[in-house]
Amino acid sequence: MAHPSQLGFQDAASPVMEELLHFHDHALMIVLLISTLVLYIIVAMVSTKLTNKYILDSQEIEIVWTILPAVILILIALPSLRILYLMDEVNDPHLTIKAVGHQWYWSYEYTDYEELAFDSYMVPTQDLLPGQFRLLETDHRMVVPVESPTRILVSAEDVLHSWAVPSLGIKMDAVPGRLNQTAFITSRPGLFYGQCSEICGANHSFMPIVVEAVPLKHFEEWSTLLLQDA
Amino acid sequence: MMERAYIASNKPLDNVNRYSKMSLAKPVMRGLLGKRLRFHLPIAFALSLMAAAAFKFGVTEPRKRAYADFYKNYDATKEFNNMREAGIFESVRPTGK
């Protein structure tokens, strides 16, 4: 989850998010390069009384300031396309989960083998246990096996929502009547928090997402227990 | 009639100053902006490349190294057990509970 006064991304918990982090650093480096150049030129031009009223055109400078931005754009586009195709690779998921947005909670359906489904409501602030996070905890978490490719099918029952978990590099709109697919692999066990990312009414800020990544053995025990309780 | 007095002089009668050696150089009056640009643009490019290099080696590379070092000796089972004993998971309780 995010910590106070954080400026950058959350620590990556999936390989795709790591790649996104490195790409963002690359793009930011290019932005810094251009900004420094432009700022220096602005200061140099503003701090002089010299003018030349008779410059009309210059083929040389036109060529430079066409070719150079084109080269910069290619330097940004190539890693960007690489990540885009990386995210779309056929990944043969071990598990498929449906995440359905409602006003104002998420419901999760694990229907690969049995019909396992539950709702996930935010824990109200007054009911939080010590150490839990305000507006981020849910009563039932989406449990997944760690280091297993998992497919998420995102949809909605009423209005637009968006299922987002920043540390996994996921954000997928939940559209009524539509199934949007995304996939992820968690690199390590733990809890990964997210929040609804499409305005959906009064409690849009109060329908968080918690992904709990545990070893496969414990995931199976958990799902068996839940099916028995159902 | 009074005779006019003539003062003999060896000075030539034109006004050309042939005897003074000190004079100001003609000031540069053209190409001043171009000269300023030729001075500042290479500095601008150099500074921006240095800023990019500083970001790359100060932020980008350390971040990549940090992730590589974190996962190099990462023991997922040990970390999971630590988290489990801390009681943070919903799907698995601490051992003994």
Short mmCIF file of C-alpha atoms in Angstrom, two decimals:
data_model
loop_
_atom_site.label_atom_id
_atom_site.label_comp_id
_atom_site.label_asym_id
_atom_site.label_seq_id
_atom_site.Cartn_x
_atom_site.Cartn_y
_atom_site.Cartn_z
CA MET A 1 0.00 0.00 0.00
CA ALA A 2 1.00 3.62 -0.28
CA HIS A 3 2.74 5.35 2.63
CA PRO A 4 2.31 8.97 3.69
CA SER A 5 3.95 11.63 1.49
CA GLN A 6 4.78 9.00 -1.11
CA LEU A 7 5.57 10.43 -4.55
CA GLY A 8 6.55 7.41 -6.64
CA PHE A 9 4.95 4.08 -7.36
CA GLN A 10 4.40 1.41 -4.74
CA ASP A 11 6.95 -1.41 -4.64
CA ALA A 12 6.31 -3.85 -7.47
CA ALA A 13 4.90 -7.23 -6.50
CA SER A 14 4.64 -8.67 -10.00
CA PRO A 15 7.11 -8.94 -12.90
CA VAL A 16 4.94 -6.71 -15.10
CA MET A 17 4.90 -3.95 -12.50
CA GLU A 18 8.69 -4.15 -12.24
CA GLU A 19 8.94 -3.62 -15.99
CA LEU A 20 6.51 -0.71 -15.77
CA LEU A 21 8.63 0.86 -13.02
CA HIS A 22 11.80 0.63 -15.10
CA PHE A 23 10.01 2.04 -18.16
CA HIS A 24 8.70 4.93 -16.10
CA ASP A 25 12.26 5.67 -14.94
CA HIS A 26 13.39 5.62 -18.57
CA ALA A 27 10.63 7.99 -19.68
CA LEU A 28 11.25 10.30 -16.72
CA MET A 29 14.96 10.46 -17.60
CA ILE A 30 14.04 11.64 -21.11
CA VAL A 31 11.60 14.19 -19.67
CA LEU A 32 14.36 15.50 -17.40
CA LEU A 33 16.72 15.78 -20.36
CA ILE A 34 14.25 17.82 -22.41
CA SER A 35 13.16 19.96 -19.45
CA THR A 36 16.73 20.86 -18.53
CA LEU A 37 17.51 21.81 -22.12
CA VAL A 38 14.39 23.96 -22.49
CA LEU A 39 14.81 25.64 -19.11
CA TYR A 40 18.42 26.57 -19.84
CA ILE A 41 17.47 27.96 -23.26
CA ILE A 42 14.60 29.98 -21.76
CA VAL A 43 16.87 31.52 -19.14
CA ALA A 44 19.57 32.24 -21.73
CA MET A 45 17.10 33.89 -24.09
CA VAL A 46 15.29 35.91 -21.43
CA SER A 47 18.47 37.26 -19.86
CA THR A 48 19.74 39.17 -22.92
CA LYS A 49 18.82 42.34 -24.78
CA LEU A 50 20.29 41.04 -28.02
CA THR A 51 17.84 40.44 -30.84
CA ASN A 52 18.04 39.63 -34.49
CA LYS A 53 15.11 40.92 -36.45
CA TYR A 54 16.30 39.53 -39.75
CA ILE A 55 16.26 35.79 -39.18
CA LEU A 56 13.57 34.43 -41.46
CA ASP A 57 14.34 30.76 -41.79
CA SER A 58 17.09 28.21 -41.41
CA GLN A 59 16.99 24.80 -43.00
CA GLU A 60 19.70 23.47 -40.68
CA ILE A 61 17.88 24.16 -37.45
CA GLU A 62 14.59 22.93 -38.91
CA ILE A 63 16.27 19.62 -39.71
CA VAL A 64 17.77 19.38 -36.22
CA TRP A 65 14.56 20.09 -34.37
CA THR A 66 12.65 17.59 -36.50
CA ILE A 67 15.11 14.72 -36.40
CA LEU A 68 16.00 15.03 -32.70
CA PRO A 69 12.40 14.80 -31.38
CA ALA A 70 11.72 11.92 -33.76
CA VAL A 71 14.71 10.05 -32.35
CA ILE A 72 13.57 10.77 -28.81
CA LEU A 73 10.09 9.49 -29.58
CA ILE A 74 11.52 6.27 -31.00
CA LEU A 75 13.61 5.85 -27.85
CA ILE A 76 10.40 6.08 -25.82
CA ALA A 77 8.23 4.00 -28.15
CA LEU A 78 10.45 0.92 -28.41
CA PRO A 79 10.49 0.00 -24.70
CA SER A 80 6.83 0.98 -24.46
CA LEU A 81 5.78 -1.42 -27.21
CA ARG A 82 7.97 -4.11 -25.67
CA ILE A 83 6.06 -3.89 -22.40
CA LEU A 84 2.72 -3.70 -24.19
CA TYR A 85 3.38 -6.98 -25.97
CA LEU A 86 4.84 -8.49 -22.80
CA MET A 87 1.57 -7.80 -21.01
CA ASP A 88 -0.40 -9.47 -23.79
CA GLU A 89 1.61 -12.64 -23.93
CA VAL A 90 -0.27 -15.91 -23.79
CA ASN A 91 0.21 -16.89 -20.18
CA ASP A 92 -1.89 -20.05 -19.64
CA PRO A 93 -3.35 -19.13 -16.27
CA HIS A 94 -3.65 -21.70 -13.52
CA LEU A 95 -6.69 -20.01 -12.03
CA THR A 96 -9.48 -17.77 -13.25
CA ILE A 97 -11.35 -15.46 -10.90
CA LYS A 98 -14.26 -13.19 -11.72
CA ALA A 99 -14.22 -9.82 -9.99
CA VAL A 100 -17.60 -8.11 -10.23
CA GLY A 101 -18.15 -4.54 -9.14
CA HIS A 102 -21.29 -3.51 -7.31
CA GLN A 103 -22.39 -0.37 -5.57
CA TRP A 104 -20.41 -0.45 -3.30
CA TYR A 105 -18.44 -3.66 -2.91
CA TRP A 106 -16.63 -6.25 -4.98
CA SER A 107 -17.65 -9.86 -5.34
CA TYR A 108 -15.29 -12.64 -6.34
CA GLU A 109 -16.20 -15.91 -8.03
CA TYR A 110 -13.87 -18.89 -8.20
CA THR A 111 -15.71 -21.14 -10.60
CA ASP A 112 -12.93 -23.23 -12.13
CA TYR A 113 -13.77 -26.32 -10.10
CA GLU A 114 -16.55 -25.55 -7.65
CA GLU A 115 -18.94 -22.65 -7.27
CA LEU A 116 -17.13 -20.52 -4.75
CA ALA A 117 -18.29 -16.92 -4.51
CA PHE A 118 -18.26 -14.24 -1.82
CA ASP A 119 -18.66 -10.51 -1.37
CA SER A 120 -15.90 -8.21 -0.21
CA TYR A 121 -17.00 -5.18 1.79
CA MET A 122 -14.78 -2.52 3.27
CA VAL A 123 -14.15 -2.87 7.01
CA PRO A 124 -15.58 0.27 8.65
CA THR A 125 -13.04 2.39 10.49
CA GLN A 126 -14.55 1.70 13.89
CA ASP A 127 -14.20 -2.07 13.35
CA LEU A 128 -10.54 -2.07 12.38
CA LEU A 129 -8.12 -4.20 14.37
CA PRO A 130 -4.76 -2.73 15.49
CA GLY A 131 -2.35 -2.68 12.55
CA GLN A 132 -5.05 -2.68 9.89
CA PHE A 133 -5.30 0.09 7.33
CA ARG A 134 -8.13 2.61 7.27
CA LEU A 135 -10.36 2.50 4.14
CA LEU A 136 -8.27 -0.32 2.68
CA GLU A 137 -9.23 -3.47 4.59
CA THR A 138 -12.01 -5.78 3.51
CA ASP A 139 -13.93 -8.44 5.36
CA HIS A 140 -13.10 -11.10 2.77
CA ARG A 141 -9.97 -10.93 0.68
CA MET A 142 -9.32 -12.29 -2.78
CA VAL A 143 -6.90 -15.12 -2.05
CA VAL A 144 -4.60 -16.31 -4.83
CA PRO A 145 -1.72 -18.77 -4.97
CA VAL A 146 1.65 -17.02 -5.03
CA GLU A 147 3.81 -17.22 -8.19
CA SER A 148 0.90 -18.72 -10.17
CA PRO A 149 -0.41 -17.03 -13.32
CA THR A 150 -3.92 -15.89 -12.46
CA ARG A 151 -6.55 -14.57 -14.84
CA ILE A 152 -9.05 -12.00 -13.62
CA LEU A 153 -12.29 -11.38 -15.50
CA VAL A 154 -13.61 -7.99 -14.44
CA SER A 155 -17.19 -6.92 -14.85
CA ALA A 156 -19.86 -4.89 -13.09
CA GLU A 157 -23.46 -5.37 -12.05
CA ASP A 158 -24.68 -1.79 -12.07
CA VAL A 159 -22.44 1.14 -12.99
CA LEU A 160 -18.85 1.51 -14.10
CA HIS A 161 -16.19 0.49 -11.60
CA SER A 162 -12.50 -0.26 -11.99
CA TRP A 163 -10.51 -3.03 -10.37
CA ALA A 164 -7.07 -1.69 -9.56
CA VAL A 165 -4.13 -3.03 -7.56
CA PRO A 166 -1.15 -0.67 -8.08
CA SER A 167 1.58 -2.93 -6.70
CA LEU A 168 0.59 -5.63 -9.21
CA GLY A 169 0.39 -3.12 -12.05
CA ILE A 170 -3.29 -3.81 -12.69
CA LYS A 171 -6.14 -1.51 -13.50
CA MET A 172 -9.10 -2.83 -15.47
CA ASP A 173 -12.44 -1.15 -15.96
CA ALA A 174 -15.50 -3.02 -14.77
CA VAL A 175 -18.20 -2.39 -17.36
CA PRO A 176 -21.74 -3.75 -17.00
CA GLY A 177 -22.43 -6.37 -19.63
CA ARG A 178 -18.75 -6.76 -20.52
CA LEU A 179 -15.96 -9.08 -19.41
CA ASN A 180 -12.53 -7.48 -19.34
CA GLN A 181 -9.61 -9.83 -18.91
CA THR A 182 -6.30 -9.22 -17.22
CA ALA A 183 -3.69 -11.50 -15.72
CA PHE A 184 -0.95 -11.31 -13.15
CA ILE A 185 1.64 -13.32 -11.25
CA THR A 186 2.53 -12.33 -7.70
CA SER A 187 6.29 -12.45 -7.17
CA ARG A 188 6.07 -12.85 -3.41
CA PRO A 189 3.50 -13.73 -0.72
CA GLY A 190 1.72 -10.94 1.09
CA LEU A 191 -1.18 -8.53 0.99
CA PHE A 192 -1.67 -6.16 -1.93
CA TYR A 193 -4.15 -3.32 -1.66
CA GLY A 194 -6.12 -1.40 -4.23
CA GLN A 195 -9.17 0.80 -4.54
CA CYS A 196 -12.03 1.22 -6.98
CA SER A 197 -10.75 3.49 -9.73
CA GLU A 198 -13.86 4.63 -11.58
CA ILE A 199 -16.35 7.01 -10.00
CA CYS A 200 -19.40 4.97 -9.13
CA GLY A 201 -21.44 6.90 -6.64
CA ALA A 202 -21.44 7.99 -3.02
CA ASN A 203 -19.20 5.21 -1.69
CA HIS A 204 -16.79 4.99 -4.58
CA SER A 205 -13.88 5.64 -2.19
CA PHE A 206 -15.06 2.92 0.18
CA MET A 207 -14.90 -0.27 -1.88
CA PRO A 208 -11.30 -1.37 -1.65
CA ILE A 209 -9.59 -4.48 -3.00
CA VAL A 210 -7.22 -6.75 -1.09
CA VAL A 211 -5.32 -9.54 -2.82
CA GLU A 212 -3.84 -12.11 -0.45
CA ALA A 213 -1.08 -14.20 -2.03
CA VAL A 214 -0.26 -17.43 -0.17
CA PRO A 215 1.41 -20.72 -1.17
CA LEU A 216 -0.76 -23.08 -3.22
CA LYS A 217 -1.21 -25.54 -0.37
CA HIS A 218 -2.75 -22.88 1.84
CA PHE A 219 -4.85 -21.53 -1.01
CA GLU A 220 -6.34 -24.98 -1.51
CA GLU A 221 -7.04 -25.37 2.19
CA TRP A 222 -8.70 -21.98 2.28
CA SER A 223 -10.92 -22.67 -0.74
CA THR A 224 -11.90 -26.08 0.64
CA LEU A 225 -12.82 -24.52 3.98
CA LEU A 226 -14.88 -21.83 2.33
CA LEU A 227 -16.75 -24.36 0.21
CA GLN A 228 -17.53 -26.40 3.30
CA ASP A 229 -18.87 -23.32 5.08
CA ALA A 230 -21.02 -22.33 2.10
CA MET B 1 49.59 99.27 -46.48
CA MET B 2 50.55 97.01 -43.61
CA GLU B 3 52.50 93.95 -44.53
CA ARG B 4 50.91 90.78 -43.52
CA ALA B 5 52.92 88.53 -41.28
CA TYR B 6 53.18 84.97 -42.45
CA ILE B 7 54.01 82.29 -39.96
CA ALA B 8 56.03 79.60 -41.57
CA SER B 9 54.77 76.13 -40.88
CA ASN B 10 55.67 72.68 -42.04
CA LYS B 11 52.20 71.35 -41.44
CA PRO B 12 50.43 70.10 -44.54
CA LEU B 13 47.29 71.96 -45.34
CA ASP B 14 44.90 68.96 -45.36
CA ASN B 15 43.30 67.67 -42.14
CA VAL B 16 44.65 64.12 -42.09
CA ASN B 17 46.14 63.22 -38.72
CA ARG B 18 49.31 61.38 -39.64
CA TYR B 19 51.00 61.59 -36.28
CA SER B 20 48.68 59.96 -33.64
CA LYS B 21 49.22 56.14 -33.09
CA MET B 22 46.41 55.52 -30.43
CA SER B 23 42.80 54.85 -31.63
CA LEU B 24 39.89 52.68 -30.50
CA ALA B 25 39.24 49.36 -32.29
CA LYS B 26 36.00 49.27 -34.19
CA PRO B 27 33.43 47.55 -31.94
CA VAL B 28 31.79 44.27 -33.08
CA MET B 29 28.41 45.25 -34.34
CA ARG B 30 27.02 42.11 -35.97
CA GLY B 31 26.38 38.49 -35.08
CA LEU B 32 26.07 39.11 -31.33
CA LEU B 33 23.01 36.95 -30.82
CA GLY B 34 24.51 34.19 -32.92
CA LYS B 35 27.68 34.34 -30.87
CA ARG B 36 25.66 34.07 -27.67
CA LEU B 37 23.75 31.08 -29.06
CA ARG B 38 26.95 29.38 -30.17
CA PHE B 39 28.27 29.81 -26.65
CA HIS B 40 25.19 28.70 -24.72
CA LEU B 41 23.67 25.92 -26.82
CA PRO B 42 26.52 23.42 -26.35
CA ILE B 43 26.41 24.15 -22.62
CA ALA B 44 22.63 23.57 -22.64
CA PHE B 45 22.99 20.23 -24.41
CA ALA B 46 25.85 19.17 -22.15
CA LEU B 47 23.93 20.09 -18.99
CA SER B 48 20.80 18.24 -20.10
CA LEU B 49 22.82 15.12 -20.97
CA MET B 50 24.49 15.33 -17.58
CA ALA B 51 21.10 15.61 -15.86
CA ALA B 52 19.87 12.54 -17.73
CA ALA B 53 23.03 10.61 -16.85
CA ALA B 54 22.73 11.65 -13.21
CA PHE B 55 19.12 10.38 -13.13
CA LYS B 56 20.06 7.15 -14.87
CA PHE B 57 22.95 6.34 -12.54
CA GLY B 58 21.42 7.90 -9.44
CA VAL B 59 17.89 6.52 -9.68
CA THR B 60 17.28 4.05 -12.51
CA GLU B 61 20.27 1.75 -12.07
CA PRO B 62 20.10 1.67 -8.23
CA ARG B 63 16.40 0.76 -8.48
CA LYS B 64 17.12 -2.12 -10.87
CA ARG B 65 19.93 -3.28 -8.59
CA ALA B 66 17.68 -3.03 -5.53
CA TYR B 67 15.08 -5.29 -7.10
CA ALA B 68 17.71 -7.76 -8.31
CA ASP B 69 19.34 -7.86 -4.87
CA PHE B 70 16.00 -8.26 -3.11
CA TYR B 71 15.00 -11.29 -5.14
CA LYS B 72 18.48 -12.82 -5.38
CA ASN B 73 18.34 -14.36 -1.91
CA TYR B 74 14.61 -14.04 -1.30
CA ASP B 75 13.20 -16.95 0.66
CA ALA B 76 9.46 -16.88 -0.04
CA THR B 77 8.70 -19.66 2.45
CA LYS B 78 10.54 -17.93 5.28
CA GLU B 79 8.86 -14.61 4.54
CA PHE B 80 5.47 -16.29 4.29
CA ASN B 81 5.96 -17.97 7.66
CA ASN B 82 7.00 -14.69 9.26
CA MET B 83 3.89 -12.99 7.87
CA ARG B 84 1.76 -15.93 8.93
CA GLU B 85 3.03 -15.79 12.51
CA ALA B 86 2.38 -12.03 12.52
CA GLY B 87 -1.25 -12.92 11.88
CA ILE B 88 -1.84 -10.77 8.85
CA PHE B 89 -3.40 -13.43 6.64
CA GLU B 90 -7.07 -14.26 6.53
CA SER B 91 -6.72 -17.58 4.72
CA VAL B 92 -4.12 -19.08 7.08
CA ARG B 93 -3.85 -18.55 10.81
CA PRO B 94 -0.59 -18.54 12.81
CA THR B 95 0.62 -22.03 13.76
CA GLY B 96 -1.03 -23.22 16.91
CA LYS B 97 -4.23 -21.30 16.33
#
